[in-house]
CSV table of C-alpha atoms in Angstrom, one decimal:
chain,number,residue,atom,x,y,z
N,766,UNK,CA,166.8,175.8,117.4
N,767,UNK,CA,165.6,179.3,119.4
N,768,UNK,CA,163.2,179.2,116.6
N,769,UNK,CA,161.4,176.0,117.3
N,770,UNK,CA,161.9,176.8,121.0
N,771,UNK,CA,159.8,179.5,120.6
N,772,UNK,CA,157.4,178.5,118.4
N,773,UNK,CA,156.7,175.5,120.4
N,774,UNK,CA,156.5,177.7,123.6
N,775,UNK,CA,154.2,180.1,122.5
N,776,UNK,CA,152.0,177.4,120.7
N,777,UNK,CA,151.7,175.4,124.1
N,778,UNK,CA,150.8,178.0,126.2
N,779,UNK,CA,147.7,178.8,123.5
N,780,UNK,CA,147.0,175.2,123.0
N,781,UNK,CA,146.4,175.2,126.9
N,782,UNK,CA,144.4,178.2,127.1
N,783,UNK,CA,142.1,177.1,124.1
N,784,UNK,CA,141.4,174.3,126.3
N,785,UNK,CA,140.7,175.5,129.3
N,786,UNK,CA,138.5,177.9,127.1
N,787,UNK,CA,136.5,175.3,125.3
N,788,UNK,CA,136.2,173.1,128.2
N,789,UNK,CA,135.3,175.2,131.2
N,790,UNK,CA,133.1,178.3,131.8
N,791,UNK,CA,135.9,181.0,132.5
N,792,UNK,CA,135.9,183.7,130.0
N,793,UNK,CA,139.3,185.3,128.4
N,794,UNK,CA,139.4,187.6,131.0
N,795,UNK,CA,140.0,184.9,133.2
N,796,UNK,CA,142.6,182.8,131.8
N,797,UNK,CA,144.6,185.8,130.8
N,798,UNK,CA,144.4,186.8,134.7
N,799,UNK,CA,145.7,183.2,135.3
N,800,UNK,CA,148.7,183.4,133.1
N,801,UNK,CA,149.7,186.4,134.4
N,802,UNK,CA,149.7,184.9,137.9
N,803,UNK,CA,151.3,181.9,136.5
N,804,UNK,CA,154.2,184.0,135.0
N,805,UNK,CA,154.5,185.6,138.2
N,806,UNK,CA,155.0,182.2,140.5
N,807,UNK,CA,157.3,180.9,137.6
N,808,UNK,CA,159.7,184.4,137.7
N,809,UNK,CA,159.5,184.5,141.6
N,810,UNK,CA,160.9,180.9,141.7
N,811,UNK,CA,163.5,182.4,139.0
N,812,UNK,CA,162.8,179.9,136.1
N,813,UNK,CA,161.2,182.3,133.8
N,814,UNK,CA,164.3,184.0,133.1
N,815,UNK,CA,165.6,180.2,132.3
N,816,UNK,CA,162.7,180.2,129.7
N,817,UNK,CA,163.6,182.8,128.1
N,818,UNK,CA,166.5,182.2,127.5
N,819,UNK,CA,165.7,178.9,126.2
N,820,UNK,CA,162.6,180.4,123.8
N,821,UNK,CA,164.0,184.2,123.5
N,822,UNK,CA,160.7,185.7,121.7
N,823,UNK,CA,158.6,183.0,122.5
N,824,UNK,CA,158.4,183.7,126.4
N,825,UNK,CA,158.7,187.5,126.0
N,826,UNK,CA,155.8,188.2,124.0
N,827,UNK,CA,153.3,186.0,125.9
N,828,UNK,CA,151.3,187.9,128.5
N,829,UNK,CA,153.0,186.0,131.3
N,830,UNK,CA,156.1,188.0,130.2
N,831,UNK,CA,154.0,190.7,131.8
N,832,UNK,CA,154.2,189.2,135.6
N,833,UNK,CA,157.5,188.3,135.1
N,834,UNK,CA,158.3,192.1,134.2
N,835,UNK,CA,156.5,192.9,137.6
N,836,UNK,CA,158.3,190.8,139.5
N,837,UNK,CA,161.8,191.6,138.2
N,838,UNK,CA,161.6,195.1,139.0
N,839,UNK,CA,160.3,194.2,142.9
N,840,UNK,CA,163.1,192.2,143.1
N,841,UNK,CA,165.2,195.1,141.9
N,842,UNK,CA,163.4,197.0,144.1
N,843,UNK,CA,164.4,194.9,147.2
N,844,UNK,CA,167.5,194.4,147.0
N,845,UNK,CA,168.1,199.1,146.5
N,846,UNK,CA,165.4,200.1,148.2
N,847,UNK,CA,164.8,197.9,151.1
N,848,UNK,CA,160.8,196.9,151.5
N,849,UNK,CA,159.7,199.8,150.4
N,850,UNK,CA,161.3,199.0,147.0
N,851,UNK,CA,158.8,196.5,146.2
N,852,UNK,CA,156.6,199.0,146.2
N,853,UNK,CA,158.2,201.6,144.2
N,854,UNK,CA,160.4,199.8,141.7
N,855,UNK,CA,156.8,197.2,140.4
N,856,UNK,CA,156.6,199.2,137.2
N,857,UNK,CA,160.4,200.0,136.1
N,858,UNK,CA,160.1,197.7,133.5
N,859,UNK,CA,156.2,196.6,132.8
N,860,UNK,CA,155.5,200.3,132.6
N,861,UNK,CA,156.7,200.6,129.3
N,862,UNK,CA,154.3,198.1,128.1
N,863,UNK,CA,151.4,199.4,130.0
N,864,UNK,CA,151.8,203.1,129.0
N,865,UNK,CA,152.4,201.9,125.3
N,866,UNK,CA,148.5,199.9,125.7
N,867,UNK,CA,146.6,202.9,127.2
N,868,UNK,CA,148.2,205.1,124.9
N,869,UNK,CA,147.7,203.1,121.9
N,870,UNK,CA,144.1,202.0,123.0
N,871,UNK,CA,142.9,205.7,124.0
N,872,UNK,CA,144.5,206.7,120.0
N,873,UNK,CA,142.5,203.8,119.0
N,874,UNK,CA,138.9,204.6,120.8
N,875,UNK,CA,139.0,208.3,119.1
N,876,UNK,CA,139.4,206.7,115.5
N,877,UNK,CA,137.7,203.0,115.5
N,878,UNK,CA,134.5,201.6,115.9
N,879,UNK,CA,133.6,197.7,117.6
N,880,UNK,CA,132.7,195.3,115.2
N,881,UNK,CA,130.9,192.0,115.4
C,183,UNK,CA,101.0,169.7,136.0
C,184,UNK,CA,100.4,172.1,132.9
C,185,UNK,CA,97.3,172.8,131.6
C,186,UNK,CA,95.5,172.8,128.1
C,187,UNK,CA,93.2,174.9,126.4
C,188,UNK,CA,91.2,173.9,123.4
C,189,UNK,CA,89.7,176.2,120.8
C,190,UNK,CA,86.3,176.6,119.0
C,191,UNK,CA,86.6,179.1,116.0
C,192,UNK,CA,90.3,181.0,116.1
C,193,UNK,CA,92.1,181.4,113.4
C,194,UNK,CA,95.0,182.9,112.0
C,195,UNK,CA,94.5,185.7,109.4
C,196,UNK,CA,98.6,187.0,108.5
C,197,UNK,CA,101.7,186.9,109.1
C,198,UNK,CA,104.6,189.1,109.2
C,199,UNK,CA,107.9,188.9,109.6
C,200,UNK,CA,110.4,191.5,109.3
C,201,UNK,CA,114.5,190.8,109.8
C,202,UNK,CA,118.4,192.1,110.2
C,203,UNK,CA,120.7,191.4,107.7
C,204,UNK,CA,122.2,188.2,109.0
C,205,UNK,CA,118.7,186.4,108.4
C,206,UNK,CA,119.0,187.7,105.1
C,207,UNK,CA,121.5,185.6,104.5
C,208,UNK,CA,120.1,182.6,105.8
C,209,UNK,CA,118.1,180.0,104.3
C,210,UNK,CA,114.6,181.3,104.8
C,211,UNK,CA,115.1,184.3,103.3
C,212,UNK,CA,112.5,184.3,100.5
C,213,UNK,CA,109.8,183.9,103.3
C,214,UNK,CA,110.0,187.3,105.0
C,215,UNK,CA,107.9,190.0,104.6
C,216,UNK,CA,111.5,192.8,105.1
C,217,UNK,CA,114.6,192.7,106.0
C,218,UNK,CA,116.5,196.0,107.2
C,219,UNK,CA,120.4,196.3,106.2
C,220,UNK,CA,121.7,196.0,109.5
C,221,UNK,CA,120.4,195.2,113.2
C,222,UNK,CA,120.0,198.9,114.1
C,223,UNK,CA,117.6,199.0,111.4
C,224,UNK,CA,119.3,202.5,110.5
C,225,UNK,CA,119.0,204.1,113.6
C,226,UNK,CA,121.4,205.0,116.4
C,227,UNK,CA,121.1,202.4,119.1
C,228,UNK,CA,119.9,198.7,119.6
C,229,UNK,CA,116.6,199.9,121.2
C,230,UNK,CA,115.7,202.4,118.6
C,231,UNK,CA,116.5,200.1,115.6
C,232,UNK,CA,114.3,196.9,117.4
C,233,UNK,CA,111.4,199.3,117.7
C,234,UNK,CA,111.7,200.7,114.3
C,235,UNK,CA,111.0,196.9,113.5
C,236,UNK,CA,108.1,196.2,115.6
C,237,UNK,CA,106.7,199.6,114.3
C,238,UNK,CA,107.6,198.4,110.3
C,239,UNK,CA,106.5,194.5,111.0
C,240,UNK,CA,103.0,196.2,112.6
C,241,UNK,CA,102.8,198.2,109.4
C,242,UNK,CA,102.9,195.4,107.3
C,243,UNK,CA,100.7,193.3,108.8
C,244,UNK,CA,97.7,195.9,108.6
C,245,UNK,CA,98.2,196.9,104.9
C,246,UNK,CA,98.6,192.8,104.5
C,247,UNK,CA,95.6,191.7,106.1
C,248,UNK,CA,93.7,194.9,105.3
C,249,UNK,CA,93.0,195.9,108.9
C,250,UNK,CA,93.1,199.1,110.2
C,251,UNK,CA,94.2,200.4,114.1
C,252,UNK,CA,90.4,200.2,114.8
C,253,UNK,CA,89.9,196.9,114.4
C,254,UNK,CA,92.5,195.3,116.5
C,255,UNK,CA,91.5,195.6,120.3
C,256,UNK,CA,94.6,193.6,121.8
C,257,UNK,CA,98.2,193.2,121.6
C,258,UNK,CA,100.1,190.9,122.8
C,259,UNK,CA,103.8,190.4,122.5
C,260,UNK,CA,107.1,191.5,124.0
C,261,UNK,CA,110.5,191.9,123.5
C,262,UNK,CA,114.0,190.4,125.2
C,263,UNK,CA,115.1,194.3,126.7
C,264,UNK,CA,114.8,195.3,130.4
C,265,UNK,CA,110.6,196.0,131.4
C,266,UNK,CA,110.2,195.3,127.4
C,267,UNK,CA,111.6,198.7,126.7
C,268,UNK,CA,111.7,198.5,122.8
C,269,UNK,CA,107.9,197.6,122.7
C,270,UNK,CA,107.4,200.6,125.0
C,271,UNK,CA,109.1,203.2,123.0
C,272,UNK,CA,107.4,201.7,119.8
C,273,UNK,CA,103.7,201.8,121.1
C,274,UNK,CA,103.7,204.7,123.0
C,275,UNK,CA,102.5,206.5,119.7
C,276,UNK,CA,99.9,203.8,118.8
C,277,UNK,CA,96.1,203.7,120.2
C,278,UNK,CA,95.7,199.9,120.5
C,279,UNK,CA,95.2,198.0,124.6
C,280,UNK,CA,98.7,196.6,124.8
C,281,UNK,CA,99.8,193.6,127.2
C,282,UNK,CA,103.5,193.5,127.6
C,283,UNK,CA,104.9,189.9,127.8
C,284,UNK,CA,107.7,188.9,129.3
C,285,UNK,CA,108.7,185.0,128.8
C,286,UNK,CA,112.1,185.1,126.8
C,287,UNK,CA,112.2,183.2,123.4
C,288,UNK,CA,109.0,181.6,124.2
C,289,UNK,CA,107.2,184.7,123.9
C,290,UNK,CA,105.8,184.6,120.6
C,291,UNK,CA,103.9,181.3,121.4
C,292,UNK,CA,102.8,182.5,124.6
C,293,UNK,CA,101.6,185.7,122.8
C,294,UNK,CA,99.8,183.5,120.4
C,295,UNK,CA,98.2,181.1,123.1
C,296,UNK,CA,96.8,184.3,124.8
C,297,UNK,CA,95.6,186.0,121.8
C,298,UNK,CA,93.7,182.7,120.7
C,299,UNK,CA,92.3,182.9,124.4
C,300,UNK,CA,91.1,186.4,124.1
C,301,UNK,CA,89.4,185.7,120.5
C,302,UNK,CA,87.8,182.4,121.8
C,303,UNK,CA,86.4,183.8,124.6
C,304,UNK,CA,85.0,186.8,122.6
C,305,UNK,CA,86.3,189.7,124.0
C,306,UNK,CA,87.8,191.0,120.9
C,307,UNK,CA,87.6,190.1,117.5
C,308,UNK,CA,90.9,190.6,116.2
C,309,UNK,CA,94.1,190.4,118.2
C,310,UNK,CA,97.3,191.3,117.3
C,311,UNK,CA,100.3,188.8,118.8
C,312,UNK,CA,104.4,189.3,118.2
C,313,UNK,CA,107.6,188.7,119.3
C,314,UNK,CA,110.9,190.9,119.1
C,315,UNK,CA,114.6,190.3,119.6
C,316,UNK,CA,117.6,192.1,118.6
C,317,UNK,CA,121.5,191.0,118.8
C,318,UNK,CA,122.7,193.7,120.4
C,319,UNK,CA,120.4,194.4,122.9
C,320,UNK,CA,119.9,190.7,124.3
C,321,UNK,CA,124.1,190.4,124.0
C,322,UNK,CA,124.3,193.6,126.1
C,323,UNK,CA,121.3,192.6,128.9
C,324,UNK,CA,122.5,188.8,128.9
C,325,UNK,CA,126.1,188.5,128.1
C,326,UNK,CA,128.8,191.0,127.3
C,327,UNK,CA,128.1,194.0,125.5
C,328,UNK,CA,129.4,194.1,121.8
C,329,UNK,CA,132.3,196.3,122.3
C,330,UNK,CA,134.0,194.1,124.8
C,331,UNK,CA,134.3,191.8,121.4
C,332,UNK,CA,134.6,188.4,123.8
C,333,UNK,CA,135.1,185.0,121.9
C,334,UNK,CA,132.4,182.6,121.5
C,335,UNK,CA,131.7,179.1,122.3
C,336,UNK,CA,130.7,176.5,120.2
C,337,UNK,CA,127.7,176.1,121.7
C,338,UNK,CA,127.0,179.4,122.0
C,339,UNK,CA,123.6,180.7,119.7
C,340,UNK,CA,123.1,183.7,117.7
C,341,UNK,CA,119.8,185.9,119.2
C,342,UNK,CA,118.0,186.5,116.2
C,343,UNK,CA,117.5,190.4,115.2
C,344,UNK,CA,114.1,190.4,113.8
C,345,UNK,CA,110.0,190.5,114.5
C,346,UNK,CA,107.5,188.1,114.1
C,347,UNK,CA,103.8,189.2,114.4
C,348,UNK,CA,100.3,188.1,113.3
C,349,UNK,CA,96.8,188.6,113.6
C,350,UNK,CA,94.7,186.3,115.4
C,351,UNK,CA,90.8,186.5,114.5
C,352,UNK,CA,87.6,185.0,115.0
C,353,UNK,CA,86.6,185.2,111.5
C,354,UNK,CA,87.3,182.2,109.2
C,355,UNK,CA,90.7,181.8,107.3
C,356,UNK,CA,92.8,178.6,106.1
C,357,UNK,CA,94.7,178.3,109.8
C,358,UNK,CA,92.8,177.2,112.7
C,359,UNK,CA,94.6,177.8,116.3
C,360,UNK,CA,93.1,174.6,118.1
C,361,UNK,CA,95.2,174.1,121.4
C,362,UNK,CA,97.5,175.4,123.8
C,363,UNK,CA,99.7,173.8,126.5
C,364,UNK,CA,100.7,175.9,129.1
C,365,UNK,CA,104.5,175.1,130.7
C,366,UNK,CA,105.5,175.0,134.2
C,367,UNK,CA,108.8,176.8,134.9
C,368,UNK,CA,111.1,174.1,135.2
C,369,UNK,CA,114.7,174.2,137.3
C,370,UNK,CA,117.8,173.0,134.8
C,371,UNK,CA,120.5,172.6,137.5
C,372,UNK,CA,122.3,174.0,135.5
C,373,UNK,CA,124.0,177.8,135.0
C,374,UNK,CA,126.1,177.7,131.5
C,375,UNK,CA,124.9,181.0,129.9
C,376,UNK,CA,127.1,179.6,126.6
C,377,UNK,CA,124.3,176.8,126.4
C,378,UNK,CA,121.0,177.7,126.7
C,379,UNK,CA,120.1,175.7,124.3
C,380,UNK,CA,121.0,172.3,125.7
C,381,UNK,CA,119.5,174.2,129.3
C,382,UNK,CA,116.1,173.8,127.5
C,383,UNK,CA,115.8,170.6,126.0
C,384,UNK,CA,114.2,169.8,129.1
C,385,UNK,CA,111.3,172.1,129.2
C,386,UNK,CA,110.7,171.4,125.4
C,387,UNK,CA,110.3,167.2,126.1
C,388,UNK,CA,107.8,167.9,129.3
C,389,UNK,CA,105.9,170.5,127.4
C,390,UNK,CA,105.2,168.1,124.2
C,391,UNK,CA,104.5,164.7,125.9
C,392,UNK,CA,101.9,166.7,127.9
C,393,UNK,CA,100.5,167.9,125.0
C,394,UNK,CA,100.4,164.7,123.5
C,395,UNK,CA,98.6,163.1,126.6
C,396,UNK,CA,96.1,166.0,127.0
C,397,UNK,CA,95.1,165.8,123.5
C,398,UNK,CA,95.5,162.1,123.0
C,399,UNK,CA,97.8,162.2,119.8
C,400,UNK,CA,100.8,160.2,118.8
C,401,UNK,CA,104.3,162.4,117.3
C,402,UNK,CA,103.1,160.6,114.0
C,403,UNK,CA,100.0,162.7,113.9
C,404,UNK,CA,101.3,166.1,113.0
C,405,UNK,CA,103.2,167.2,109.8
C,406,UNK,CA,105.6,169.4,111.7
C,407,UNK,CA,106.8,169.9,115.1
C,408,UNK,CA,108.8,173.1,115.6
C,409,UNK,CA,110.7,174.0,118.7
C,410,UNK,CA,112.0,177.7,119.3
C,411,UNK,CA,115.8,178.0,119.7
C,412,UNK,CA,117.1,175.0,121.1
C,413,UNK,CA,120.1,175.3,118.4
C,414,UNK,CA,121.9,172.2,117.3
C,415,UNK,CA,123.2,171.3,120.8
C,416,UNK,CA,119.6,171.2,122.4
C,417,UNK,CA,117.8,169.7,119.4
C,418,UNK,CA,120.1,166.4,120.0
C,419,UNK,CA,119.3,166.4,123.2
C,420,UNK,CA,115.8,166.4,123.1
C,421,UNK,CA,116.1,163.7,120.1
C,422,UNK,CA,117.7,162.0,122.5
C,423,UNK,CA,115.3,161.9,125.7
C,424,UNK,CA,112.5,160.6,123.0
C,425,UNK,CA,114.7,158.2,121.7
C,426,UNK,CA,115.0,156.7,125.3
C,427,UNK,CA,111.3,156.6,126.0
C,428,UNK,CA,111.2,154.5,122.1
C,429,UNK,CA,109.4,157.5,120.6
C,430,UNK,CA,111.0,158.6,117.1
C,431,UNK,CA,111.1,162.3,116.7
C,432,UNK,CA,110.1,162.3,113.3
C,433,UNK,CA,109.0,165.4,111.4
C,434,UNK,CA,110.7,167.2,113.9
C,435,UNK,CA,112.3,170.6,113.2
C,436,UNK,CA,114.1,173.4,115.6
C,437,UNK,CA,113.8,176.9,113.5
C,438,UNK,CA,117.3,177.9,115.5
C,439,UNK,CA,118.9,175.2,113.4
C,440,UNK,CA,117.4,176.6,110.5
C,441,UNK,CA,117.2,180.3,110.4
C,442,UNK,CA,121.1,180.8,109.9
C,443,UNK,CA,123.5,179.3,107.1
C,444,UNK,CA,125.5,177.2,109.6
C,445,UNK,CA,128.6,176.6,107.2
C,446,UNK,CA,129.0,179.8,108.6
C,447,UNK,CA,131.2,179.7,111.3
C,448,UNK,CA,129.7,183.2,113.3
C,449,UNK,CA,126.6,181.6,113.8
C,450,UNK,CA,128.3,179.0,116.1
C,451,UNK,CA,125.2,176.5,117.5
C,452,UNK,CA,122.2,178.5,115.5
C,453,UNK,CA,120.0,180.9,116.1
C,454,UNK,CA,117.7,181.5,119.5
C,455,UNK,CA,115.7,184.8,121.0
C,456,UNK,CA,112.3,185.7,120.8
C,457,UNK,CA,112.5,186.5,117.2
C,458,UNK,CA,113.7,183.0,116.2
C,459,UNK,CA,110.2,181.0,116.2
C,460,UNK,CA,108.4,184.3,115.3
C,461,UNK,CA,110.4,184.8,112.3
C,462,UNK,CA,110.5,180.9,111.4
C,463,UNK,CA,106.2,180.9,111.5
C,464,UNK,CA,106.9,182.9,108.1
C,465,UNK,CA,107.4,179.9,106.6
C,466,UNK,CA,104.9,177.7,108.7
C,467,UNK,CA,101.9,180.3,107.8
C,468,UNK,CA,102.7,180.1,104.3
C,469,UNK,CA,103.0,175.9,103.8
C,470,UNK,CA,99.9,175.5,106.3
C,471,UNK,CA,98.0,178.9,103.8
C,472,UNK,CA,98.4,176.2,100.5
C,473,UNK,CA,97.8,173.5,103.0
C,474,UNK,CA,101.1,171.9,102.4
C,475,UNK,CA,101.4,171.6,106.5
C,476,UNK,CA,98.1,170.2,107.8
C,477,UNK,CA,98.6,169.6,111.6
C,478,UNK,CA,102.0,171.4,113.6
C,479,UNK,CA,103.0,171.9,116.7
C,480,UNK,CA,104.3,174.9,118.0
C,481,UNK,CA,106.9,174.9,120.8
C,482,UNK,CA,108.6,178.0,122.4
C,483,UNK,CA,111.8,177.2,124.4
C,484,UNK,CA,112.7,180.0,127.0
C,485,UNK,CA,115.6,180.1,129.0
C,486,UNK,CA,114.6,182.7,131.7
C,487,UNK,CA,117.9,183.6,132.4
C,488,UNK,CA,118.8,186.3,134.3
C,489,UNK,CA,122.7,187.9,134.6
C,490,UNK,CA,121.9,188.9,138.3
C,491,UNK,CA,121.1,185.6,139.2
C,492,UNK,CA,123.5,183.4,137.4
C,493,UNK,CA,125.9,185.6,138.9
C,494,UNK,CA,124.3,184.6,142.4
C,495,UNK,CA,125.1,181.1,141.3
C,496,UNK,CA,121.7,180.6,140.7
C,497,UNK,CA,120.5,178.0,138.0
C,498,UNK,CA,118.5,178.7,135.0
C,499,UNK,CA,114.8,177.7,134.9
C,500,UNK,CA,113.4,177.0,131.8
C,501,UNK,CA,109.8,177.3,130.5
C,502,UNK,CA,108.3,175.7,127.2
C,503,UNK,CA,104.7,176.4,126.1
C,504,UNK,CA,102.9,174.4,122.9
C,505,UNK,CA,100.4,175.5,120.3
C,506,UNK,CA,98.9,173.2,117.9
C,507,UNK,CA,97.7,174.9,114.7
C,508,UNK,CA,95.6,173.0,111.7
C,509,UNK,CA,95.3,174.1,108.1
C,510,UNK,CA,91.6,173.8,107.1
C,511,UNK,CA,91.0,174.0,103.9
């Protein structure tokens, strides 16, 4: 059942975002901006974590998983820390992610060439 | 209101074009002149390889129409690049009076209008007239540049990498330049870079009823009316305004709909740029040369778009300028 969860999640999300693509004049730069926001208001209000665990791998590899990986470590943050926290504590968990992408992408620039 | 210019004895003696490799693939290909393996035409950047092309296409035409440097006393012509560089960098070596034109992908037809000008009113006797784009360079100054790799629209058109030029001249040959419409800059209201096609539809419907009312002819009188790059999207659209005023659009052809294989899905809604038109007149110069073609009517479409401005929320005018050529043999 995760399966189809996740399939089903994954495929809506790019379903919506081809949409919004075809039918408006934002560029992928915006929409991706957008679902990261959108990741973030739905892991503030706490039901990200309830998506997940309804569509495991279907809500974690989705950039909005990327907000939500923000937010989780504020929270953490918080509630140790005090304000400050917030702060301090925003990349425990997303800055995996984004030192694996510059990393990767800097290995990448010294060996591949753009294509069209 | 636009104006028109009529023409005693100008004619046009060659034709050159010379393309990228995409064109190569398209289905005009027999009708150019050369075609480079890629849009860098082997050199290092955009620039370099869209002057090496003006530089070949110029080549060409003077071994073609046995002419020599001497004998040409204007050029006109541009390119799509910020203050023309390409044409700069390619005729800085060459001895020849050069006027730079800037009027996007309507260039070539303004280049042509000029030129016929020039000839008719006897300041020179041969005049040389082209029209460059190149992929890279016009995605770079207009859109993204290639290396962001951004995904297209559908409605989005392919600039054409490739040069069109020819040799205007008041000495008798089989192509007589007759007339020229001159285009007003008109406003689209509209700002969707993705569509410049349907942005110029517009421009292209004032320009040719003018020129039908100025030179009292009907659509049905010409064999072939070509408009520049106004892709699928704007080609229905401008079928569709004469439609409403009960005019059929019959012989009616737009050489961004042509110049690409569009069962291939890269070149989204066609081809556009300068080039487009200039390339396309390949195949116009040599029907109207065996006097398959005997009346056409030239329209350049330019979208004079500018990424400043449309990032000022500004619209995108538009201007559209017409030349009517006649075989006469």
């Amino acid at each position: 059942m995760i399966y189809l969860c996740a399939f089903l999640c994954s495929g809506l999300v790019c379903l919506g975002s081809q949409i919004v693509f075809d039918n408006t004049k934002l560029t992928p730069g915006h929409i991706t901006t957008s679902l990261v926001c959108i990741g973030a208001i739905l892991s503030s209000l706490g039901l990200y974590e309830k998506i997940i665990s309804w569509c495991g791998g279907g809500a974690t590899i989705l950039i909005t998983n990327f907000s939500h990986l923000l937010i989780k470590g504020m929270e953490e943050g918080m509630q140790c820390d005090g304000l400050l926290g917030i702060f301090t504590h925003s990349l425990t968990y997303s800055g995996g992610v984004l030192s694996f992408i510059i990393f990767i992408s800097l290995i990448a620039s010294l060996f591949c060439h753009s294509k069209h | 209101m636009s104006i028109n210019v009529n023409f005693e004895n100008v004619f046009l003696k060659g034709h050159v074009s010379v393309t990228g490799n995409k064109e190569k693939d398209g289905p005009m290909c027999n009708f150019y002149d050369f075609c480079f393996g890629d849009e860098k035409a082997h050199q290092d950047t955009f620039e370099d390889g869209e002057s090496t092309m003006i530089k070949k296409a110029l080549v060409l035409l003077l071994k073609k129409t046995k002419l020599s440097y001497e004998d040409i006393g204007v050029i006109f012509g541009g390119d799509l690049s910020n203050q023309l560089s390409s044409s700069s960098q390619c005729f800085k070596d060459i001895p020849i009076s050069y006027i730079g034109l800037y009027s996007a992908c309507s260039t070539y037809i303004l280049a042509l209008g000029l030129a016929a000008s020039f000839i008719n009113a006897k300041y020179v006797n041969n005049a040389l007239c082209y029209a460059s784009s190149n992929y890279g360079v016009a995605e770079r100054q207009f859109r993204y540049p290639l290396e962001y790799g951004i995904c297209k629209k559908k409605t989005t058109t392919v600039t054409v990498s490739g040069v069109g030029a020819s040799i205007v001249s008041s000495l008798e040959s089989k192509i007589k330049v007759v007339s020229f419409t001159i285009g007003e800059i008109y406003d689209s209201t509209y700002n969707n870079v993705d569509d410049l096609g349907g942005v110029m539809a517009y421009s292209a419907y004032k320009v040719i009823t003018s020129h039908l009312k100025k030179t009292n002819s009907k659509i049905e009188d010409y064999d072939l009316i070509v408009t520049g790059d106004l892709s699928t999207k704007g080609s229905a659209v401008l079928r569709e305004m004469f439609k409403k005023d009960h005019m059929n659009l019959i012989n009616y052809c737009d050489s961004g709909e042509i110049v690409y294989n569009l069962e291939d899905k890269k070149t989204y809604a066609g081809g556009s740029g300068a080039g487009c038109i200039a390339i396309f007149m390949s195949f116009i110069f040599s029907k109207m040369d065996r006097g398959e073609i005997r009346r056409c009517l030239l329209i350049g479409t330019g979208a004079l778009h500018s990424q400043t401005s449309t990032l000022q929320k500004k619209c995108i005018p538009t201007i559209s300028h017409a030349v009517e050529l006649r075989s006469v043999i």
